mmCIF file with all atom_site columns, C-alpha atoms in Angstrom:
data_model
loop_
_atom_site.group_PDB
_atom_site.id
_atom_site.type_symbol
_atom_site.label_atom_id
_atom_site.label_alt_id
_atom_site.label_comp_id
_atom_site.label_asym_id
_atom_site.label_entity_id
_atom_site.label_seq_id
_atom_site.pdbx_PDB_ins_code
_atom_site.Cartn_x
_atom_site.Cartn_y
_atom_site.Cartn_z
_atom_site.occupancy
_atom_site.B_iso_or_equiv
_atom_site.pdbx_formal_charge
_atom_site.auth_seq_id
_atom_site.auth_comp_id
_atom_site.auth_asym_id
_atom_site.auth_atom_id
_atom_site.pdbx_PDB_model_num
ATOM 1   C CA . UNK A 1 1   ? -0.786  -71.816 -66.645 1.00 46.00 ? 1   UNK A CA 1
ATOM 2   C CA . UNK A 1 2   ? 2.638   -70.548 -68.134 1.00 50.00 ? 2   UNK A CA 1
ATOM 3   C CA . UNK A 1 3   ? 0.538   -68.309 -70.395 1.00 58.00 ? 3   UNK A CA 1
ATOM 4   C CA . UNK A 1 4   ? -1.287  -66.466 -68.206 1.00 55.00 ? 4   UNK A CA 1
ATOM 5   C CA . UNK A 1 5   ? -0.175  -63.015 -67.354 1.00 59.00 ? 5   UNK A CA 1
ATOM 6   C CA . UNK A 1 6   ? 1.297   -61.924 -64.311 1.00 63.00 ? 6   UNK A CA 1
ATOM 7   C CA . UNK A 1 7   ? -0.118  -58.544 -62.792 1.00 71.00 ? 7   UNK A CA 1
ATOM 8   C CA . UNK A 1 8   ? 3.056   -56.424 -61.605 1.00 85.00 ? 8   UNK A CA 1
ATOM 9   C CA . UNK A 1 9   ? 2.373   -53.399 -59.379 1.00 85.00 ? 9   UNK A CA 1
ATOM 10  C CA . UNK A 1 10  ? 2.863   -51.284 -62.236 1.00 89.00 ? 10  UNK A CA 1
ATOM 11  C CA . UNK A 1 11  ? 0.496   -52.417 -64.234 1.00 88.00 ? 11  UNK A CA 1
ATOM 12  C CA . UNK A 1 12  ? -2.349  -52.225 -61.621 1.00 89.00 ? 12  UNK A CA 1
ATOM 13  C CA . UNK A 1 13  ? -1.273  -48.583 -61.045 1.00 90.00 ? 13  UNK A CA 1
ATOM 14  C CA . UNK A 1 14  ? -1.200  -48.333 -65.057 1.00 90.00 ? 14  UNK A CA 1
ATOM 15  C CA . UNK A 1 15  ? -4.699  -49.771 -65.307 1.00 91.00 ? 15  UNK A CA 1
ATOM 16  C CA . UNK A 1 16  ? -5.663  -47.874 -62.179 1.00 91.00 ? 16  UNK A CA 1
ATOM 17  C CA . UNK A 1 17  ? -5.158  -44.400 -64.064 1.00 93.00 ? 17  UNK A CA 1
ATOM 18  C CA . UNK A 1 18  ? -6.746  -45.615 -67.172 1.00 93.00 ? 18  UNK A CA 1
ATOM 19  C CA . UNK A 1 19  ? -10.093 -46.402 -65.463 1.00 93.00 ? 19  UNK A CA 1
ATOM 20  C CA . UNK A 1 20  ? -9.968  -43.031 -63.138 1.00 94.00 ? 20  UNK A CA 1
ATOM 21  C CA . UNK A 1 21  ? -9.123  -41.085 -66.850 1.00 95.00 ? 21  UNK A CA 1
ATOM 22  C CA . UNK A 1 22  ? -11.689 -42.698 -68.831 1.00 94.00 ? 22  UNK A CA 1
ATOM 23  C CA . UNK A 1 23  ? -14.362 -42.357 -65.435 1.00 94.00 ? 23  UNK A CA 1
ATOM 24  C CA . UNK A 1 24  ? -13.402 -38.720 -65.805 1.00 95.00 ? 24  UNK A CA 1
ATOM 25  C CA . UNK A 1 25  ? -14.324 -38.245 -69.577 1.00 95.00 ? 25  UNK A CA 1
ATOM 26  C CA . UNK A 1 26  ? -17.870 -39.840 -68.815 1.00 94.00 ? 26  UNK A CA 1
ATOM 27  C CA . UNK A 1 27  ? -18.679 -37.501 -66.077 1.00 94.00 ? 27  UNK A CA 1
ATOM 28  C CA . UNK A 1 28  ? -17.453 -34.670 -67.992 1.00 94.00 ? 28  UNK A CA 1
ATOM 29  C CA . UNK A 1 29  ? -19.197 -35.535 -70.790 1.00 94.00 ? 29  UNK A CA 1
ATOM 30  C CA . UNK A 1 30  ? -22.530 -36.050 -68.953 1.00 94.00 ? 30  UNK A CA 1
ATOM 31  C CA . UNK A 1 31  ? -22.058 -32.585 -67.789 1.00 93.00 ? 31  UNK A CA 1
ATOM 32  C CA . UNK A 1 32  ? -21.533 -31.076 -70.608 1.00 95.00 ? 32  UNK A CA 1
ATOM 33  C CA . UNK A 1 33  ? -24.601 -32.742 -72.099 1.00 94.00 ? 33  UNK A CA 1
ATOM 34  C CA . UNK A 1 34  ? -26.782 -31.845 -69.208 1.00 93.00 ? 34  UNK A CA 1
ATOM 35  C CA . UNK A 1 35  ? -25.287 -27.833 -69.450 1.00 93.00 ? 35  UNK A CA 1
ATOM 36  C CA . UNK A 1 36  ? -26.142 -28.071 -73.148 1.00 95.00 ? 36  UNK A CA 1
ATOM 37  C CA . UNK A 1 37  ? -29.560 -29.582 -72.807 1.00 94.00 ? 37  UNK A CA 1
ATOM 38  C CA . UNK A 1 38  ? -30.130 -26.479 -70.209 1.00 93.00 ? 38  UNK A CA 1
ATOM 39  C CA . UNK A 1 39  ? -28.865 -23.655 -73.003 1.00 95.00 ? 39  UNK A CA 1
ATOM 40  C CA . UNK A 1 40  ? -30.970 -25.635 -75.612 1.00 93.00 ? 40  UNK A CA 1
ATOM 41  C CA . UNK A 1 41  ? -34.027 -24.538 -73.829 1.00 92.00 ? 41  UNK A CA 1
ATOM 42  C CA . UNK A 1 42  ? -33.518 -21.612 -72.873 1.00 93.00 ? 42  UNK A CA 1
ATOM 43  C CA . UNK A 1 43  ? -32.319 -20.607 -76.537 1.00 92.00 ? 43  UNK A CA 1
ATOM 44  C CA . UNK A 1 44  ? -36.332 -21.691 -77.313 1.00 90.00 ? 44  UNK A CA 1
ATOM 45  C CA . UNK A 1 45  ? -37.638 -19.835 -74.605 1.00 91.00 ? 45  UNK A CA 1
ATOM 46  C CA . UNK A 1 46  ? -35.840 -16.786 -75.699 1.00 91.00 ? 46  UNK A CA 1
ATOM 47  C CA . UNK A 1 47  ? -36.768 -17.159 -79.243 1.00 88.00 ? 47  UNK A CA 1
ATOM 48  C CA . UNK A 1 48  ? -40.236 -17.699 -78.539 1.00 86.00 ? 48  UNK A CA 1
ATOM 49  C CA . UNK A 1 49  ? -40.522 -14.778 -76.184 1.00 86.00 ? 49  UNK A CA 1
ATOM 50  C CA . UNK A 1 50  ? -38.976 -12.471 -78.927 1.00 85.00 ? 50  UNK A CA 1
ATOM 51  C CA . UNK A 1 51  ? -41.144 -13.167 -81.256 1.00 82.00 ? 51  UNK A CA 1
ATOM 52  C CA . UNK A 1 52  ? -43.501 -11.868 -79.193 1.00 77.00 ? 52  UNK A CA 1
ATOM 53  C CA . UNK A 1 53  ? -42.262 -8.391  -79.012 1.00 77.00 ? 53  UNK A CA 1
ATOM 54  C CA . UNK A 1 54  ? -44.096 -5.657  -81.120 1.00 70.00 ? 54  UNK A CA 1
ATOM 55  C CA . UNK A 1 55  ? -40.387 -5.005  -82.589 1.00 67.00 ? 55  UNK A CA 1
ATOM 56  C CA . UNK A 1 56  ? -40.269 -8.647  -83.809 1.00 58.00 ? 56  UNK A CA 1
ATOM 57  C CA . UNK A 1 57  ? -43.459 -8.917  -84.973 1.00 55.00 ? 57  UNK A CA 1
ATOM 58  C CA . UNK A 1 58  ? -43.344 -9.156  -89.191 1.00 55.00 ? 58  UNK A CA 1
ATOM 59  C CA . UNK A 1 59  ? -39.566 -9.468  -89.211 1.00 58.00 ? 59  UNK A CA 1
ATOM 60  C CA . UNK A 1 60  ? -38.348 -12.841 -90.405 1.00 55.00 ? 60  UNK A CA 1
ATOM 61  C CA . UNK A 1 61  ? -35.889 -14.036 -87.359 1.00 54.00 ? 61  UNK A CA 1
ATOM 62  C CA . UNK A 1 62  ? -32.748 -15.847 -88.199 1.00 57.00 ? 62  UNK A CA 1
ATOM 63  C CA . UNK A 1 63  ? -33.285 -19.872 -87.426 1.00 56.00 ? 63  UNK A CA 1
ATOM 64  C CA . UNK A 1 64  ? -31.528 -20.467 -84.239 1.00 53.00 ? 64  UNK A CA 1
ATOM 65  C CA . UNK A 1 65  ? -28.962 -23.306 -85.773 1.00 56.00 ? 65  UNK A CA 1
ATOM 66  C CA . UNK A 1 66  ? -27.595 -20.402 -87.832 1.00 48.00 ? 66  UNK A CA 1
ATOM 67  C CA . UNK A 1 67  ? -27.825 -17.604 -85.300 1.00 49.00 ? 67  UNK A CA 1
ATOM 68  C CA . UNK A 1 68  ? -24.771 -15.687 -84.182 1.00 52.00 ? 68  UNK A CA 1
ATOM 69  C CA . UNK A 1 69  ? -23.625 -14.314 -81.353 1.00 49.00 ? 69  UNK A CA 1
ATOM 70  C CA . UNK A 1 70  ? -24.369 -10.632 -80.874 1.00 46.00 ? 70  UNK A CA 1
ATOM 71  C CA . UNK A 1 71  ? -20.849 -10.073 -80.255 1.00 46.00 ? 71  UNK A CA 1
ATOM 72  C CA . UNK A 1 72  ? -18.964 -11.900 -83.444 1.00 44.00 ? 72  UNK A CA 1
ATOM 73  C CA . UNK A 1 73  ? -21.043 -9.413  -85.722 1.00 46.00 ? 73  UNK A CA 1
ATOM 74  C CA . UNK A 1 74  ? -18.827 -5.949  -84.346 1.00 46.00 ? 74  UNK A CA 1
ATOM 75  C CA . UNK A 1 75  ? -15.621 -6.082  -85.274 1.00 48.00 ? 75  UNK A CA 1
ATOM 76  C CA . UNK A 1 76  ? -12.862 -6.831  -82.511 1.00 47.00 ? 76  UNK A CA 1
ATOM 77  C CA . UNK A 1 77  ? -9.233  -5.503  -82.017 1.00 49.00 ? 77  UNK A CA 1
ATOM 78  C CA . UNK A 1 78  ? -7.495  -2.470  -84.356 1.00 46.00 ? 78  UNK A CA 1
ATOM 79  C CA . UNK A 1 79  ? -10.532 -2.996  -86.962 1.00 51.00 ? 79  UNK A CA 1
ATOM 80  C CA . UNK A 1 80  ? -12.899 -2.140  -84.490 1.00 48.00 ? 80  UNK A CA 1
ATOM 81  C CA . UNK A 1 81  ? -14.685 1.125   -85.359 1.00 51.00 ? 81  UNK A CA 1
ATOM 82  C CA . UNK A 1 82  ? -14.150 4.337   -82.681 1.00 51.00 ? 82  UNK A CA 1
ATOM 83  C CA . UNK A 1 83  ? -17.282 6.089   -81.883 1.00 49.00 ? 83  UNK A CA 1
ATOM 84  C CA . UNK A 1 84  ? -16.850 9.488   -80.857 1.00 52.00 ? 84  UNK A CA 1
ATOM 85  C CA . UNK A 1 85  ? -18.462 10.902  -77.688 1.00 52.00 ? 85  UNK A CA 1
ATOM 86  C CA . UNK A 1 86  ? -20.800 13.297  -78.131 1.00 49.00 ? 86  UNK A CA 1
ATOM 87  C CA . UNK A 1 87  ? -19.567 17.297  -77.922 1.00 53.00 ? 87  UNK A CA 1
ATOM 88  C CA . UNK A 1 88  ? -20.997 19.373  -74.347 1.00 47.00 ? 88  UNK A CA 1
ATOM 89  C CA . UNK A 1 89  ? -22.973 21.526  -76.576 1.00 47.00 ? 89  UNK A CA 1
ATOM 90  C CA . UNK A 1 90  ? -24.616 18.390  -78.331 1.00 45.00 ? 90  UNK A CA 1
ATOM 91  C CA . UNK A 1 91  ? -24.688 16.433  -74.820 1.00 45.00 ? 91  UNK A CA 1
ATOM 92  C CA . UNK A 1 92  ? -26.549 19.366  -73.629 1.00 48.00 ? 92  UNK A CA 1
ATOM 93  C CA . UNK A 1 93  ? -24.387 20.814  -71.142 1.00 47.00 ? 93  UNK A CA 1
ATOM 94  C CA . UNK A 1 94  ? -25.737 22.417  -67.997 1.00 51.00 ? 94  UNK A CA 1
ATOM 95  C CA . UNK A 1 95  ? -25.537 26.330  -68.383 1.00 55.00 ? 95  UNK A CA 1
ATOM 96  C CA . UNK A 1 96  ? -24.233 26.448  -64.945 1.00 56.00 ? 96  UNK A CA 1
ATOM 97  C CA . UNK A 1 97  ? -21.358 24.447  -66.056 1.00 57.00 ? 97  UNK A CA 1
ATOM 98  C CA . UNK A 1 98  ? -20.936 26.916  -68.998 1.00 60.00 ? 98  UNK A CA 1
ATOM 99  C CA . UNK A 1 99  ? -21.125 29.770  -66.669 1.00 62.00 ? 99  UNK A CA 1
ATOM 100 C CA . UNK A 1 100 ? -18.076 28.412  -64.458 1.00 68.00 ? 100 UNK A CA 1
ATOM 101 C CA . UNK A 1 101 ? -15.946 27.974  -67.415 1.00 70.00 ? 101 UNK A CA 1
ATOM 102 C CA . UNK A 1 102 ? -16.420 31.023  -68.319 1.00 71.00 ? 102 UNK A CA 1
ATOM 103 C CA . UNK A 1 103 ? -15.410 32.183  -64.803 1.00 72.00 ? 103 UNK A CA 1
ATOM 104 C CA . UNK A 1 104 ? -12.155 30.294  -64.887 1.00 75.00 ? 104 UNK A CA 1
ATOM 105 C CA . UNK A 1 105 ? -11.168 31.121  -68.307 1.00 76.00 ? 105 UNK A CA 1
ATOM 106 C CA . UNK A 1 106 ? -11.531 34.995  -67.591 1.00 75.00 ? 106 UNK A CA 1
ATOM 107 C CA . UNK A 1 107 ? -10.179 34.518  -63.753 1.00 74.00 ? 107 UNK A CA 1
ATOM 108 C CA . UNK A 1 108 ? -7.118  33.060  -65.829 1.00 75.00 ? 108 UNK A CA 1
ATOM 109 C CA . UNK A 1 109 ? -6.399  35.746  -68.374 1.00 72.00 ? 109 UNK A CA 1
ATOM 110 C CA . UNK A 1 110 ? -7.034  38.542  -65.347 1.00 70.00 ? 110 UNK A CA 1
ATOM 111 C CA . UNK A 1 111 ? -4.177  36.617  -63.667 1.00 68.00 ? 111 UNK A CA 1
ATOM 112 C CA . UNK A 1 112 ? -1.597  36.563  -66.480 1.00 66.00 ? 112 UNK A CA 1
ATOM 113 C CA . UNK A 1 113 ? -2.352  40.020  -67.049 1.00 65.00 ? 113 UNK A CA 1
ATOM 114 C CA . UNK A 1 114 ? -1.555  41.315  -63.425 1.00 65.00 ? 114 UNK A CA 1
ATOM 115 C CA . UNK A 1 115 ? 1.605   38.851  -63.534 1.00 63.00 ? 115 UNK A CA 1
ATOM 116 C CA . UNK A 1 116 ? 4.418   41.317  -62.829 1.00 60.00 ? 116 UNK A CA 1
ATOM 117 C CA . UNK A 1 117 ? 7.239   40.977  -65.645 1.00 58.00 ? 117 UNK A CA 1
ATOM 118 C CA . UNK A 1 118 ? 9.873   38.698  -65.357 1.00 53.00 ? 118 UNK A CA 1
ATOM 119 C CA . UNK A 1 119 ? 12.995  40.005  -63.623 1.00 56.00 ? 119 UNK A CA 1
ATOM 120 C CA . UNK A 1 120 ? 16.467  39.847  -65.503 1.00 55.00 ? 120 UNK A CA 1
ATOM 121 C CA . UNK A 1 121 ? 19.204  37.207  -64.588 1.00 55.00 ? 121 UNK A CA 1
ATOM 122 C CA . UNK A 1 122 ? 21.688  38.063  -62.265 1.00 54.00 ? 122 UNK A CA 1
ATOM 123 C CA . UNK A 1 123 ? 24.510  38.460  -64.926 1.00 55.00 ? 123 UNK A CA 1
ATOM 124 C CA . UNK A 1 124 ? 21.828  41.181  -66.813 1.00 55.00 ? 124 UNK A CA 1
ATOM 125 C CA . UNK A 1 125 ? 21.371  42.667  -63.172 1.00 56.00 ? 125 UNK A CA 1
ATOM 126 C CA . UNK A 1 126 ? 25.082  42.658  -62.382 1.00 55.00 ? 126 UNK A CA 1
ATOM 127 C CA . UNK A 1 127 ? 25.892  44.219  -65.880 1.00 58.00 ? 127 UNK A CA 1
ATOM 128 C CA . UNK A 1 128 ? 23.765  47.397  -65.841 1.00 59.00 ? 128 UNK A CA 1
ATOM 129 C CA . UNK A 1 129 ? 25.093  47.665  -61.953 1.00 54.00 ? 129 UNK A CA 1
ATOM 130 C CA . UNK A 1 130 ? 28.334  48.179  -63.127 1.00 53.00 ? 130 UNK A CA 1
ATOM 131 C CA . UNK A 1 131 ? 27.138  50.719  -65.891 1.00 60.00 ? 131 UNK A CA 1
ATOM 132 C CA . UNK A 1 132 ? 25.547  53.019  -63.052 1.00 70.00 ? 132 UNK A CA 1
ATOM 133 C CA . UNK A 1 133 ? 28.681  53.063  -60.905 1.00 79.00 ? 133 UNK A CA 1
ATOM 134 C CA . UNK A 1 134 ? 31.370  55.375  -61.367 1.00 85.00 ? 134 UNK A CA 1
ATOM 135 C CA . UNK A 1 135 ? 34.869  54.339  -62.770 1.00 90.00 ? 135 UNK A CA 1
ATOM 136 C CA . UNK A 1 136 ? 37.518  53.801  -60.456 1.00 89.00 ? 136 UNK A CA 1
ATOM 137 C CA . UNK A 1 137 ? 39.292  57.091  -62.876 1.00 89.00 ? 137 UNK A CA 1
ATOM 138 C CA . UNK A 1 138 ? 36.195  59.688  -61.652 1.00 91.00 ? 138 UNK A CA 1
ATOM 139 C CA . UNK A 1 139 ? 36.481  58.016  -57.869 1.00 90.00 ? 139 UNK A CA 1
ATOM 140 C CA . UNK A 1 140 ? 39.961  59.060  -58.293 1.00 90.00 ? 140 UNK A CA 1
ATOM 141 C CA . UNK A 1 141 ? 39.830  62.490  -59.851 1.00 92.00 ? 141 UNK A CA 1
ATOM 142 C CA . UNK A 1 142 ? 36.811  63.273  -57.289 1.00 90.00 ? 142 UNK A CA 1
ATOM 143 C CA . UNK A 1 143 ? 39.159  62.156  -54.184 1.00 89.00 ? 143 UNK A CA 1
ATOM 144 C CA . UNK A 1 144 ? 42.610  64.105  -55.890 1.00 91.00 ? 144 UNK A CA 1
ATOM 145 C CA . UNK A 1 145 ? 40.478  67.295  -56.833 1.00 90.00 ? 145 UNK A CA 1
ATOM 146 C CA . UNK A 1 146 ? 39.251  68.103  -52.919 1.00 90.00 ? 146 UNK A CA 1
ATOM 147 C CA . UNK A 1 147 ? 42.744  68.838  -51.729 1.00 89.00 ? 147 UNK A CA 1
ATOM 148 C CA . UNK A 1 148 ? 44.642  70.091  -54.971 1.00 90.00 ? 148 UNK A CA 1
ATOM 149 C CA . UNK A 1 149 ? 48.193  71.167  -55.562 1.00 88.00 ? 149 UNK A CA 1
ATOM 150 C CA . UNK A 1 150 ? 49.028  68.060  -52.110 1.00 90.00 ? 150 UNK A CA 1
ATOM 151 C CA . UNK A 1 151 ? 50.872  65.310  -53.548 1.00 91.00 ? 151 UNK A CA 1
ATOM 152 C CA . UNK A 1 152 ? 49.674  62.365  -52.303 1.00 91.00 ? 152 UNK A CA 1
ATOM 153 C CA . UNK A 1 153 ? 51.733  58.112  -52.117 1.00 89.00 ? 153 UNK A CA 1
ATOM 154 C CA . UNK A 1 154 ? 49.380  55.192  -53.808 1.00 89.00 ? 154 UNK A CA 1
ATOM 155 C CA . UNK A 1 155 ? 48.964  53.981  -50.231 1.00 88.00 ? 155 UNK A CA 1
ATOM 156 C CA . UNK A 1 156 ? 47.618  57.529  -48.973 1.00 90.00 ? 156 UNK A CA 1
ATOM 157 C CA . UNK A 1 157 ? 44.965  57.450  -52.108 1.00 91.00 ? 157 UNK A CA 1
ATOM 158 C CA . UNK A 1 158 ? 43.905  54.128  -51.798 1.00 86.00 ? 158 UNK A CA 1
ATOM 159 C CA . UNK A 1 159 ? 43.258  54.471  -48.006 1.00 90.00 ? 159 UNK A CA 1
ATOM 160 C CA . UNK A 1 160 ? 40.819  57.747  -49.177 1.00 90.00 ? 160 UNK A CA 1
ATOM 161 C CA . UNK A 1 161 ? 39.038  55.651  -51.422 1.00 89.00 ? 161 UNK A CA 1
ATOM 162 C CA . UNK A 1 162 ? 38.452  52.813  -49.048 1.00 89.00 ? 162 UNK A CA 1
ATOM 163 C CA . UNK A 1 163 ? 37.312  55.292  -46.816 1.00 89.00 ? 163 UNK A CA 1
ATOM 164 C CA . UNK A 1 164 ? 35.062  56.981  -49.372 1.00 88.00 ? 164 UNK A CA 1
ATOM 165 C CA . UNK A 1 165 ? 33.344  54.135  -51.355 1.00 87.00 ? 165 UNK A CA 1
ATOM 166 C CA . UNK A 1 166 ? 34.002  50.682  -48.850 1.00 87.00 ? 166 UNK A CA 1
ATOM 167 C CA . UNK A 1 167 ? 32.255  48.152  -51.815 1.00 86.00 ? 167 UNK A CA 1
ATOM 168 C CA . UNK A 1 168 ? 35.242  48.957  -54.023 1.00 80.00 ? 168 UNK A CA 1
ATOM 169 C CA . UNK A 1 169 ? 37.926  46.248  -53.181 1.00 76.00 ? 169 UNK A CA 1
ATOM 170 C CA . UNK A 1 170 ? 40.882  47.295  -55.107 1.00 82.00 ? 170 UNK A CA 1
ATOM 171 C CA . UNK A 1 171 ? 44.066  46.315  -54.841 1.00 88.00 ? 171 UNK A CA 1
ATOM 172 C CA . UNK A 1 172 ? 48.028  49.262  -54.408 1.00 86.00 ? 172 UNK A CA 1
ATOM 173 C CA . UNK A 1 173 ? 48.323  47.972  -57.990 1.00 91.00 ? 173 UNK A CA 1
ATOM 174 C CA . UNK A 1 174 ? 44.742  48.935  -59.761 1.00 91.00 ? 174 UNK A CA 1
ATOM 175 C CA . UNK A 1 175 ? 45.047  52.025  -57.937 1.00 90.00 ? 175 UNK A CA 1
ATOM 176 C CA . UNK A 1 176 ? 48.464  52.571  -59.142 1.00 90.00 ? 176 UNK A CA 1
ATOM 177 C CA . UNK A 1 177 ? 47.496  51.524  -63.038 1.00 93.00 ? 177 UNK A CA 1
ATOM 178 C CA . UNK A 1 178 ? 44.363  53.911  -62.561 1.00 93.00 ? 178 UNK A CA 1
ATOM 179 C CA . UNK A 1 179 ? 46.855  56.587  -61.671 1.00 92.00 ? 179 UNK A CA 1
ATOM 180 C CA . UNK A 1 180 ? 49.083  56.109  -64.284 1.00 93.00 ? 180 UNK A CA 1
ATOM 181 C CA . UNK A 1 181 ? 46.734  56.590  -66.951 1.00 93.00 ? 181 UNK A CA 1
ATOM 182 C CA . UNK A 1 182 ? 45.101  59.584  -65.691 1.00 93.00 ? 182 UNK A CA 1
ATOM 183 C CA . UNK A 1 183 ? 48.721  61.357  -66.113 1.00 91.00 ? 183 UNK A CA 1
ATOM 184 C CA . UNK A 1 184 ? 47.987  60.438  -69.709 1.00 91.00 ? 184 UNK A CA 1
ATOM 185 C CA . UNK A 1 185 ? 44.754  61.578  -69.963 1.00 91.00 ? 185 UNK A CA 1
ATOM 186 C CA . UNK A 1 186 ? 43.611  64.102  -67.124 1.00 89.00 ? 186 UNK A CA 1
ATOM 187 C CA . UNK A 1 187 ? 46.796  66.284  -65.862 1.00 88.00 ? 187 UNK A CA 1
ATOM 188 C CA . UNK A 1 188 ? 47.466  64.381  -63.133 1.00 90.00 ? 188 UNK A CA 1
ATOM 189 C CA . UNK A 1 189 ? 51.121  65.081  -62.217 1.00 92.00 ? 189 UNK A CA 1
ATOM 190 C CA . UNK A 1 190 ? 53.349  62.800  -61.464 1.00 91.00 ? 190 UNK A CA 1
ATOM 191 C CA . UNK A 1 191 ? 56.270  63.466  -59.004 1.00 89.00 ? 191 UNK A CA 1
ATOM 192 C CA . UNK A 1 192 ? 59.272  61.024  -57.528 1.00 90.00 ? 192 UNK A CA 1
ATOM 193 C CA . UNK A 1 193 ? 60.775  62.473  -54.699 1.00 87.00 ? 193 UNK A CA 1
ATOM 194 C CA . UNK A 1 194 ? 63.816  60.604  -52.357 1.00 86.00 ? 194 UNK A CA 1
ATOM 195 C CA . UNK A 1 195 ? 62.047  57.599  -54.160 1.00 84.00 ? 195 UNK A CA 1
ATOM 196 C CA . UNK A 1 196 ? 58.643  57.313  -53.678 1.00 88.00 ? 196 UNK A CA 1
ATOM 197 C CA . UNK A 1 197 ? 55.917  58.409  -56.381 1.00 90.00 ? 197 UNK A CA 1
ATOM 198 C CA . UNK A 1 198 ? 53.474  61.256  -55.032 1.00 92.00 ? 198 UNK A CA 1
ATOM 199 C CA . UNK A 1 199 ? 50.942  62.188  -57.315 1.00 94.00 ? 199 UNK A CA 1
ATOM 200 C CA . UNK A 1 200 ? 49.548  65.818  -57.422 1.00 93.00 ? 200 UNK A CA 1
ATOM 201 C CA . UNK A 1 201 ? 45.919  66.773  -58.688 1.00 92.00 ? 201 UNK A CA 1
ATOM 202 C CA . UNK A 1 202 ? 46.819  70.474  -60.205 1.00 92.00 ? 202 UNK A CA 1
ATOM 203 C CA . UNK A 1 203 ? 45.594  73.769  -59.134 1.00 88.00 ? 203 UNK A CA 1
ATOM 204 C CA . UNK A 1 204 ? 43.099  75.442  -60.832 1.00 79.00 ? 204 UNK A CA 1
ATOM 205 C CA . UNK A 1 205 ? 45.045  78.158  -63.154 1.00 72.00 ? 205 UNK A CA 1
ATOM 206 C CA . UNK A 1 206 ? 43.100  81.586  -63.150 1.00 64.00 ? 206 UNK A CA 1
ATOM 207 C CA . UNK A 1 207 ? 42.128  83.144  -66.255 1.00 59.00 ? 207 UNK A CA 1
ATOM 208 C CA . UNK A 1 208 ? 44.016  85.718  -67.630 1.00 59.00 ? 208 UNK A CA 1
ATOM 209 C CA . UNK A 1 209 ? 41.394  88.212  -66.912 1.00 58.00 ? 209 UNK A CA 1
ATOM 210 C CA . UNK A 1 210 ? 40.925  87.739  -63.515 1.00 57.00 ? 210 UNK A CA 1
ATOM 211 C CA . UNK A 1 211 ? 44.759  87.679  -63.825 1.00 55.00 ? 211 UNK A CA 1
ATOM 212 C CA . UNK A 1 212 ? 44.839  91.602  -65.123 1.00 54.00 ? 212 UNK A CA 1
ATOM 213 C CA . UNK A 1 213 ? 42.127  92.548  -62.466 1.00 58.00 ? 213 UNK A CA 1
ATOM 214 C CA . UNK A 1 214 ? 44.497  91.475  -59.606 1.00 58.00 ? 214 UNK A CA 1
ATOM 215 C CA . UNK A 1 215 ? 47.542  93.070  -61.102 1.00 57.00 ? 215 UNK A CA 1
ATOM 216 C CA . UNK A 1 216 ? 45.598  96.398  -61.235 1.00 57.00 ? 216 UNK A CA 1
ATOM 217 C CA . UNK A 1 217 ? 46.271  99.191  -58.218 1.00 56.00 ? 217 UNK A CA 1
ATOM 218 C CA . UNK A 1 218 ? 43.196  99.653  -56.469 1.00 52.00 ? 218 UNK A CA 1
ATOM 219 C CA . UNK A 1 219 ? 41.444  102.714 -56.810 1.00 51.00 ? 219 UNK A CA 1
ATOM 220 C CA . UNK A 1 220 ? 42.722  105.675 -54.010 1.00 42.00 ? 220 UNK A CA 1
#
């Protein structure tokens, strides 16, 4: 009696799984047989009805223990051959869907060809703006030359030009540099009287002709 074994609760759980694992394998196994029984005959029926086609008919068919799946003969993965699809032309393309293509190709170049041209940037824009205008010298000369032989103060000039052309912000100085330079370049006289600068846009001189014609006595 001190031999016999003693069943612990762990071991009747052990054996418990053991029996439901191996129970289990059986059914599965009894499936599997009856699922490959089923495939078995159809495989015959198939083979027997293909041999039946006019196709099949003098063409030795493979035996079915050595006959391979239609898909493990083409190649799988990045060896796999890439057939092309077929061109329109060869496809044999509706001419009405030739005839709209056509459409849109020419309804596209019409388009870019009544495209107006691109404008210029601003800074191309801004440059030839400042080529039309007039330099603040001819603004100056144009203001001096209505009222010549008047000396005029910076302040007096730059008020006339304000006046005259209102989009030319310029500052006593620029007008005063502007100034200068035409004294250098243009006859502009230059005056300082009780200490302020006037500047004088000179008379026009007569020609010594007309000069001779007013000196003459008029005729009695």
């Amino acid at each position: 009696m001190a031999n016999e074994p003693v069943n612990t609760p762990i071991q009747t759980a052990y054996t418990d799984h053991l029996a439901a694992a191996l129970a289990a394998n059986q059914a599965e196994q009894a499936s599997l047989s009856t699922r490959l029984n089923k495939l078995q005959g159809e495989e015959k029926w198939l083979a027997a009805a293909l041999a039946d086609t006019p196709e099949a008919i003098g063409r030795e068919l493979s035996p079915p223990e050595v006959a391979q799946p239609v898909a493990s003969a083409l190649p799988v993965g990045e060896d796999a051959p890439v057939v092309p699809l077929p061109r329109a032309e060869e496809a044999g393309e509706a001419p009405a869907a030739k005839a709209t293509t056509a459409k849109k190709t020419a309804a596209k170049k019409s388009a870019a060809a009544k495209k107006p041209p691109v404008k210029q940037g601003a800074a191309g824009g801004a440059k030839q703006a400042a080529k039309a205008e007039p330099t603040l010298g001819k603004l100056l000369i144009a203001i001096l030359s209505k009222q010549p032989g008047e000396p005029k103060k910076v302040s007096e000039i730059q008020a006339e030009l304000d006046a005259a052309h209102p989009d030319r912000a310029t500052t006593v100085q620029t007008v005063r540099n502007a100034l200068e330079r035409l004294t250098k370049t243009d006859g502009l006289e230059k005056d300082t009287r009780q200490g302020m600068v006037l500047y004088t846009w000179p008379e026009a001189t007569p020609a010594p002709a007309e000069e001779a014609k007013e000196a003459e006595p008029a005729a009695v």
